[in-house]
PDB file of C-alpha atoms in Angstrom:
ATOM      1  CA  UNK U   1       0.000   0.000   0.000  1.00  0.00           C
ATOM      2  CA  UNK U   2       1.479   3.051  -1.035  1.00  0.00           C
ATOM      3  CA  UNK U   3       1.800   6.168   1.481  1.00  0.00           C
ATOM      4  CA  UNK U   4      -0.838   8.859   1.443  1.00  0.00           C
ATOM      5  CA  UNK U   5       0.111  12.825   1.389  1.00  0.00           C
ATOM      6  CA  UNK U   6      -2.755  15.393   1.361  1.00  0.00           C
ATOM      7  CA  UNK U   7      -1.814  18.415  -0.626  1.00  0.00           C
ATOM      8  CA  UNK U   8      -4.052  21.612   0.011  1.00  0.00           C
ATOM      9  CA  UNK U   9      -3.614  24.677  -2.371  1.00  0.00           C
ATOM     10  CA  UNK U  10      -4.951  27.872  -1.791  1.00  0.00           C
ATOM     11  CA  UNK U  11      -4.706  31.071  -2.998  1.00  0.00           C
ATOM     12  CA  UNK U  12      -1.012  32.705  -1.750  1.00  0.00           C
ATOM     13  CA  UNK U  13       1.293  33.455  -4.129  1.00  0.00           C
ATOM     14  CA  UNK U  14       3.744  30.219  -4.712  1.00  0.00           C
ATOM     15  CA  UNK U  15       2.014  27.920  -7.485  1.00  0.00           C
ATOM     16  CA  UNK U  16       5.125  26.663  -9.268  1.00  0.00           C
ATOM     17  CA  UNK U  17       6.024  24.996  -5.497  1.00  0.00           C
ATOM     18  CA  UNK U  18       2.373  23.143  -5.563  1.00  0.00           C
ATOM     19  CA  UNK U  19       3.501  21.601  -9.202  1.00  0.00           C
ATOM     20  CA  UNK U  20       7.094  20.879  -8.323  1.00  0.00           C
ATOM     21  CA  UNK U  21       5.593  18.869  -5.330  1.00  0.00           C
ATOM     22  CA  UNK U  22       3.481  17.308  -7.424  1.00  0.00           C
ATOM     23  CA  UNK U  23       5.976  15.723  -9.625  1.00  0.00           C
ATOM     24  CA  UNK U  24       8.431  14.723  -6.926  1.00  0.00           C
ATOM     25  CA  UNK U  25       5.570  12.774  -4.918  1.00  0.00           C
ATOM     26  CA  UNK U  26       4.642  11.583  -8.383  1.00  0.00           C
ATOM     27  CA  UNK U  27       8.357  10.261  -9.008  1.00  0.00           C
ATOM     28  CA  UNK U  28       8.737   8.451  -6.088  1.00  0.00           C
ATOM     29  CA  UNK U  29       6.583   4.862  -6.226  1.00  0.00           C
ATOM     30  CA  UNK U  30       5.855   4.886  -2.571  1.00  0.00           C
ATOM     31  CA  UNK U  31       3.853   7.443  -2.453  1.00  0.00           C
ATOM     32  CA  UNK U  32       0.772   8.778  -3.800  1.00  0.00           C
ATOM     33  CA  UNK U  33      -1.442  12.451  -3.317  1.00  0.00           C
ATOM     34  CA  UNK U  34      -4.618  13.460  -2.521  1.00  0.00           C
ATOM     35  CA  UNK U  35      -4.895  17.121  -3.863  1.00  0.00           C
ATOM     36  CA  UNK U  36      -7.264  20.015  -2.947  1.00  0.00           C
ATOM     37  CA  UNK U  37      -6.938  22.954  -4.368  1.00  0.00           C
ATOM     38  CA  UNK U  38      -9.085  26.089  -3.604  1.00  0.00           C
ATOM     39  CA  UNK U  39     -10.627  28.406  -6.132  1.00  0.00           C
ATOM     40  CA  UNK U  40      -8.342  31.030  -5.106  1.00  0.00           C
ATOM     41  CA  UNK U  41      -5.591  28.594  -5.704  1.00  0.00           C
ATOM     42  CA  UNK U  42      -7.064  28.117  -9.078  1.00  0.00           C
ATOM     43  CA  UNK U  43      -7.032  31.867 -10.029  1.00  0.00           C
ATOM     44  CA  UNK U  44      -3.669  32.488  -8.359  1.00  0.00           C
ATOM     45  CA  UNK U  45      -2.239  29.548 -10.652  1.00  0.00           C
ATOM     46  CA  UNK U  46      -3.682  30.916 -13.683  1.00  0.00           C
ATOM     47  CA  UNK U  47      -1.880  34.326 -12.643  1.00  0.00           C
ATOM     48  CA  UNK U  48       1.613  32.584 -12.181  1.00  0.00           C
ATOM     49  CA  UNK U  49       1.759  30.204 -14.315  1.00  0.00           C
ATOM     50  CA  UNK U  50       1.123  28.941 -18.203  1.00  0.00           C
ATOM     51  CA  UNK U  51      -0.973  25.744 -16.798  1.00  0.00           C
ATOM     52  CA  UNK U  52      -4.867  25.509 -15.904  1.00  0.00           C
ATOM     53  CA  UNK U  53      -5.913  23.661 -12.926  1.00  0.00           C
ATOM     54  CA  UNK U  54      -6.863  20.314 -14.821  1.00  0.00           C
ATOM     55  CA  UNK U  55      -3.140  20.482 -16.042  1.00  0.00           C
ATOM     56  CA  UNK U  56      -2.355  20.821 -11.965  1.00  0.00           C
ATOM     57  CA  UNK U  57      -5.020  18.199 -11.251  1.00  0.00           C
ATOM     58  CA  UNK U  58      -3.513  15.575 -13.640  1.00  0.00           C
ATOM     59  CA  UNK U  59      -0.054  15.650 -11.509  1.00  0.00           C
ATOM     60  CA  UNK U  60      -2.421  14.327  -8.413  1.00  0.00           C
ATOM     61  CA  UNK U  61      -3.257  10.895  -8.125  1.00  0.00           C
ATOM     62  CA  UNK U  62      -6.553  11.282  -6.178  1.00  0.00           C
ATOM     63  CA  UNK U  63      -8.165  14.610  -6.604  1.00  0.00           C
ATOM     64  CA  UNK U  64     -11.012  16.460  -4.067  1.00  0.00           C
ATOM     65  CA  UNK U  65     -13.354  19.125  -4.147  1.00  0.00           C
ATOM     66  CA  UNK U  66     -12.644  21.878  -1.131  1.00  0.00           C
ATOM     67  CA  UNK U  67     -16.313  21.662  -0.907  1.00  0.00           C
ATOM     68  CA  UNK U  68     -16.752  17.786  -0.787  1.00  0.00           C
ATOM     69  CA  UNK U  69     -16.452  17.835   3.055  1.00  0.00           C
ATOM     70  CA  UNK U  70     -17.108  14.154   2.858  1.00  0.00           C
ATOM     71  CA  UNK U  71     -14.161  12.894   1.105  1.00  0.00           C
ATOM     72  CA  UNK U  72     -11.431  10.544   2.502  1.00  0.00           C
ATOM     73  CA  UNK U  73      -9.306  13.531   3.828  1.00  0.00           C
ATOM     74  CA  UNK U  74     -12.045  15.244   6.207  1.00  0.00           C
ATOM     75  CA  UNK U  75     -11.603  11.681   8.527  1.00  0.00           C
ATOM     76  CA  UNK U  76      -8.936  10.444  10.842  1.00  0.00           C
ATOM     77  CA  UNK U  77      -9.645   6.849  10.157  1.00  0.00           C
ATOM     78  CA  UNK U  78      -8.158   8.085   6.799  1.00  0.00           C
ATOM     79  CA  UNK U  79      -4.825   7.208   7.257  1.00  0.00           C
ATOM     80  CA  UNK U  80      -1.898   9.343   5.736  1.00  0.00           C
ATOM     81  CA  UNK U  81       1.398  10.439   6.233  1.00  0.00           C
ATOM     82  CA  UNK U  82       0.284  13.587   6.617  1.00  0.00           C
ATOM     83  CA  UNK U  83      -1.166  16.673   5.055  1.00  0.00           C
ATOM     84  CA  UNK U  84       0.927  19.647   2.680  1.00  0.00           C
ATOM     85  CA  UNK U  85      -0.184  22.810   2.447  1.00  0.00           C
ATOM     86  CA  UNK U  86       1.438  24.596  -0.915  1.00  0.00           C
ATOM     87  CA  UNK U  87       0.966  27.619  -0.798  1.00  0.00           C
ATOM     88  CA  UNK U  88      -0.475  28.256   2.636  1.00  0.00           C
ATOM     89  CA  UNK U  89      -2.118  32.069   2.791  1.00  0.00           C
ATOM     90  CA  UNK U  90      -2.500  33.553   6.212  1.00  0.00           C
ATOM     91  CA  UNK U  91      -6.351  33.646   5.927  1.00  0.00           C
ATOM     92  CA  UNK U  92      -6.301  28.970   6.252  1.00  0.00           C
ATOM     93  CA  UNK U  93      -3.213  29.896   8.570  1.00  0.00           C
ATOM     94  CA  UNK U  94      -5.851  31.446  10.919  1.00  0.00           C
ATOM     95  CA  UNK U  95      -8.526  28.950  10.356  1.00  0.00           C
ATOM     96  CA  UNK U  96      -6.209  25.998  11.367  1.00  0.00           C
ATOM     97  CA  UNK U  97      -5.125  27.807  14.256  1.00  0.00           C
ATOM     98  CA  UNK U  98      -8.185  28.576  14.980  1.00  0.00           C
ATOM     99  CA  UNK U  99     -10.316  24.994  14.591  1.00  0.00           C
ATOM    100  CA  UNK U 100     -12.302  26.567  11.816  1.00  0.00           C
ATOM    101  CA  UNK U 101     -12.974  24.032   9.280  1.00  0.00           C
ATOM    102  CA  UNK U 102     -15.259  24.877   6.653  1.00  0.00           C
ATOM    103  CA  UNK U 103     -14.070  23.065   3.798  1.00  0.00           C
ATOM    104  CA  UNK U 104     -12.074  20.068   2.828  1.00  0.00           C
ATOM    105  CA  UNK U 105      -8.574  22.349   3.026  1.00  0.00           C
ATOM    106  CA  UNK U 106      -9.341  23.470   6.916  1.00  0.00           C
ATOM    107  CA  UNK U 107     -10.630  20.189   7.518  1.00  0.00           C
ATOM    108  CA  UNK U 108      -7.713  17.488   6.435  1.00  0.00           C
ATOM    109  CA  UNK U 109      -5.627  20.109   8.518  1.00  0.00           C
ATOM    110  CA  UNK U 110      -7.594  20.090  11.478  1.00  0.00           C
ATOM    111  CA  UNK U 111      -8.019  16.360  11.111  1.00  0.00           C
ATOM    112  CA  UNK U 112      -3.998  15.866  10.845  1.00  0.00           C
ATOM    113  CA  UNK U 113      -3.690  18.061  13.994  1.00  0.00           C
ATOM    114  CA  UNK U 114      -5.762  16.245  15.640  1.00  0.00           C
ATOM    115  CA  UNK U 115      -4.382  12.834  14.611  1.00  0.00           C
ATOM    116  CA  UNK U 116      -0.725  14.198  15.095  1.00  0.00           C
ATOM    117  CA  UNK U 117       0.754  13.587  12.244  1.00  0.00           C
ATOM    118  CA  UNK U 118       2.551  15.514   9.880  1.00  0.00           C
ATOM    119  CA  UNK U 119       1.524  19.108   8.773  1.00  0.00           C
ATOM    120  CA  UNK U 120       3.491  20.964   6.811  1.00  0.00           C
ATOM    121  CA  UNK U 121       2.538  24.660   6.096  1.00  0.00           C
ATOM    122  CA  UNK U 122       4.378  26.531   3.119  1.00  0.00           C
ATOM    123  CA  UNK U 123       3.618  29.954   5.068  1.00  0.00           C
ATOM    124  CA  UNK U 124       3.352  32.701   2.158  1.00  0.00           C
ATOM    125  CA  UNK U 125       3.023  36.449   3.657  1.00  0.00           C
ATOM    126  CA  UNK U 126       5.259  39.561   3.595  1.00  0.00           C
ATOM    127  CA  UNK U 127       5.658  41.408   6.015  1.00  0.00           C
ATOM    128  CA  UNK U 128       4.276  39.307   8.338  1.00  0.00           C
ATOM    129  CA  UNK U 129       2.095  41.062  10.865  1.00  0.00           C
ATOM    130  CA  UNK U 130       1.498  40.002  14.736  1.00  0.00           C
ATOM    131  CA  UNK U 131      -1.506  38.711  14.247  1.00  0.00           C
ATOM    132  CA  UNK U 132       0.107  36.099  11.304  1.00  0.00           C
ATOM    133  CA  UNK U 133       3.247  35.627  13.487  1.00  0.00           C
ATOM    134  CA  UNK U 134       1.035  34.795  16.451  1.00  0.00           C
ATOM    135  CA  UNK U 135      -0.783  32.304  14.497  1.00  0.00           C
ATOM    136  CA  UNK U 136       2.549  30.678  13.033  1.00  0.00           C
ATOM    137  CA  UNK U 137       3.811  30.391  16.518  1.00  0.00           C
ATOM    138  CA  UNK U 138       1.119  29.220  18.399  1.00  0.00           C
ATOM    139  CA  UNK U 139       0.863  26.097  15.352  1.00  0.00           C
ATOM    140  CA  UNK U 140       4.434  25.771  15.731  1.00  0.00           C
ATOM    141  CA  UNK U 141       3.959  24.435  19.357  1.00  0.00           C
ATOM    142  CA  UNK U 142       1.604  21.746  18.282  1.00  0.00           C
ATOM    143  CA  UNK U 143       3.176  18.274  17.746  1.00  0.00           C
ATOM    144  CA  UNK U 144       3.677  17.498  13.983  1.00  0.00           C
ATOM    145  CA  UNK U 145       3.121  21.238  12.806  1.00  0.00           C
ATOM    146  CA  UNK U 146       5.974  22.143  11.066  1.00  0.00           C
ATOM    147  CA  UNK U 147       6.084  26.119   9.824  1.00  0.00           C
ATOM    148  CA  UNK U 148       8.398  25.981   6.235  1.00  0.00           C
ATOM    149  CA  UNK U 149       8.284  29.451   4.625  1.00  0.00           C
ATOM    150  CA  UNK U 150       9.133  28.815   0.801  1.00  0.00           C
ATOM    151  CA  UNK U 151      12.728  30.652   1.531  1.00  0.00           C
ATOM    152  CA  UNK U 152      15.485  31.545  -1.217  1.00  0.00           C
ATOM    153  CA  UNK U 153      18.436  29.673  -0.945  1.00  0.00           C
ATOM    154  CA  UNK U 154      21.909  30.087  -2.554  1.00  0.00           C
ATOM    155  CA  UNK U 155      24.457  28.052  -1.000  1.00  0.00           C
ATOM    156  CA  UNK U 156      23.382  25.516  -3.313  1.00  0.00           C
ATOM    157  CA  UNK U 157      24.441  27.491  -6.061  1.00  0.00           C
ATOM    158  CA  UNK U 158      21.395  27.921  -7.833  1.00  0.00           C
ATOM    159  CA  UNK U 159      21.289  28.982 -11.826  1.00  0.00           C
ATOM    160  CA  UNK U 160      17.664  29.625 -12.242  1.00  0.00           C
ATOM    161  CA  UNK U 161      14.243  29.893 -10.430  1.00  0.00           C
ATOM    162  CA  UNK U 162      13.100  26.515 -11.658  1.00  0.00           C
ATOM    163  CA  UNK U 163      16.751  25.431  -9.463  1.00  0.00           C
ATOM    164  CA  UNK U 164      15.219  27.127  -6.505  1.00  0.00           C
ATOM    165  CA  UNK U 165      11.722  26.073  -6.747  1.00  0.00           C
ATOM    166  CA  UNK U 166      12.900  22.320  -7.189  1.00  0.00           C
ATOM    167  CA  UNK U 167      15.136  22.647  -3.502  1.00  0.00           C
ATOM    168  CA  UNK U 168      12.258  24.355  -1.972  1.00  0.00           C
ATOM    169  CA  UNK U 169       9.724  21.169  -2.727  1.00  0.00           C
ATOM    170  CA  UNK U 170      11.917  19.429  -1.781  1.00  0.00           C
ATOM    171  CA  UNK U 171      12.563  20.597   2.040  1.00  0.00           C
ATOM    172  CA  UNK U 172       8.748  20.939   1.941  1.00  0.00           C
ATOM    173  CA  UNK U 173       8.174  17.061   1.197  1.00  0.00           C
ATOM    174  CA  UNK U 174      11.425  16.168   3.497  1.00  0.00           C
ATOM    175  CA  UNK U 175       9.358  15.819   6.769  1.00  0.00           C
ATOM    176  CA  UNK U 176       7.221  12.800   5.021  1.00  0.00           C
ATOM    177  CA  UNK U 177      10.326  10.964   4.516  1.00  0.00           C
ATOM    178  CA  UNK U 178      10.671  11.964   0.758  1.00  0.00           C
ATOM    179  CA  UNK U 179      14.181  12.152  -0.956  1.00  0.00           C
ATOM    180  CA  UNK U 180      13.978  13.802  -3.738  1.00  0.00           C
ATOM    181  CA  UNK U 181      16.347  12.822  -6.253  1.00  0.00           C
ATOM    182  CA  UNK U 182      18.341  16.479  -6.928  1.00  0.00           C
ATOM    183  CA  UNK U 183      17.884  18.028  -4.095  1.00  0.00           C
ATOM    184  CA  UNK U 184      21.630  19.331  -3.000  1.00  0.00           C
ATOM    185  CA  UNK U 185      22.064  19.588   0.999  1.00  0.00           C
ATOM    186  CA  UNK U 186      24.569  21.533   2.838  1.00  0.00           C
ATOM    187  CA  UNK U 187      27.610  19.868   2.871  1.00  0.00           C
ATOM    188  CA  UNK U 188      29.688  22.254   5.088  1.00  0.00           C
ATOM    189  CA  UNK U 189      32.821  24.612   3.865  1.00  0.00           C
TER     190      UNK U 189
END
């Protein structure tokens, strides 16, 4: 049986990230996804990138509606490694934080949290205020929440924005256990 990941998408900036995490999950056999994506997500992807949602969609293996509050993802009998969230705006940061799950996105989160397992939030705001850094921290405390802000890196060396886009995906999918297969770590001076 082959290891469940719930990706959410919503409506931050940060599309490419959603796709690139598509395709690594998609290249590695033991794994499969379960993708949500909201209609803000949707337009936002439209905005940043060439592809429509269906293109998006066809990277998933399992897609859901955000409004099917029914699916597989809204239970904890459900089991997964966890759940993705790629890009994560501020406005489903403060629904997590604050138990209010009104629609499949809010509800695979609160249902991880609950469950403890894995939840990874690709945190997309700048400047972050109090009230977002209050959020962050307060889900930072709770076992399994881990807070991954879609950060540049260079010590990699990278030559283009597809180079950083690939690393970031691939710290994102790291916590489930995920390799992927170019993803250059810090080897020291």
């Amino acid at each position: 049986m082959k290891k469940r990941i719930i990706v959410g998408a919503t409506g931050a900036s940060g599309l490419p990230l959603l796709v690139k995490c598509l395709e690594i999950i998609r290249e590695n056999p033991d794994f499969e996804s379960y993708l949500i994506m909201s209609s803000s997500a949707e337009l936002t992807l439209r905005q940043e990138t060439e592809l429509e949602p269906e293109d998006v969609k066809r990277l998933a293996d399992h897609v859901c509606a955000p409004g099917e509050i029914g699916a597989k993802p809204a239970s904890g009998s459900f089991k997964t490694e966890g759940m993705l969230i790629v890009p994560c705006s501020m406005k489903t940061i403060a629904g997590i934080h604050s138990g209010y799950a009104d629609n499949l996105i809010l509800r695979a989160a609160d249902v991880t949290v609950k469950e403890q397992r894995i939840l990874v939030l690709a945190a997309r705001e700048t400047p972050l205020s109090g009230i977002h850094l209050r959020n962050l921290y307060e889900l930072s405390m709770l076992p399994g929440v881990r807070i991954i802000p879609p950060m540049l890196t260079f010590y990699h060396k990278p030559e283009s924005i597809d180079d950083m886009v690939y690393h970031i995906a691939a710290k994102l999918l790291e916590p489930f256990g995920i390799e992927a297969k170019e993803y250059r770590r810090w080897n020291g001076l």
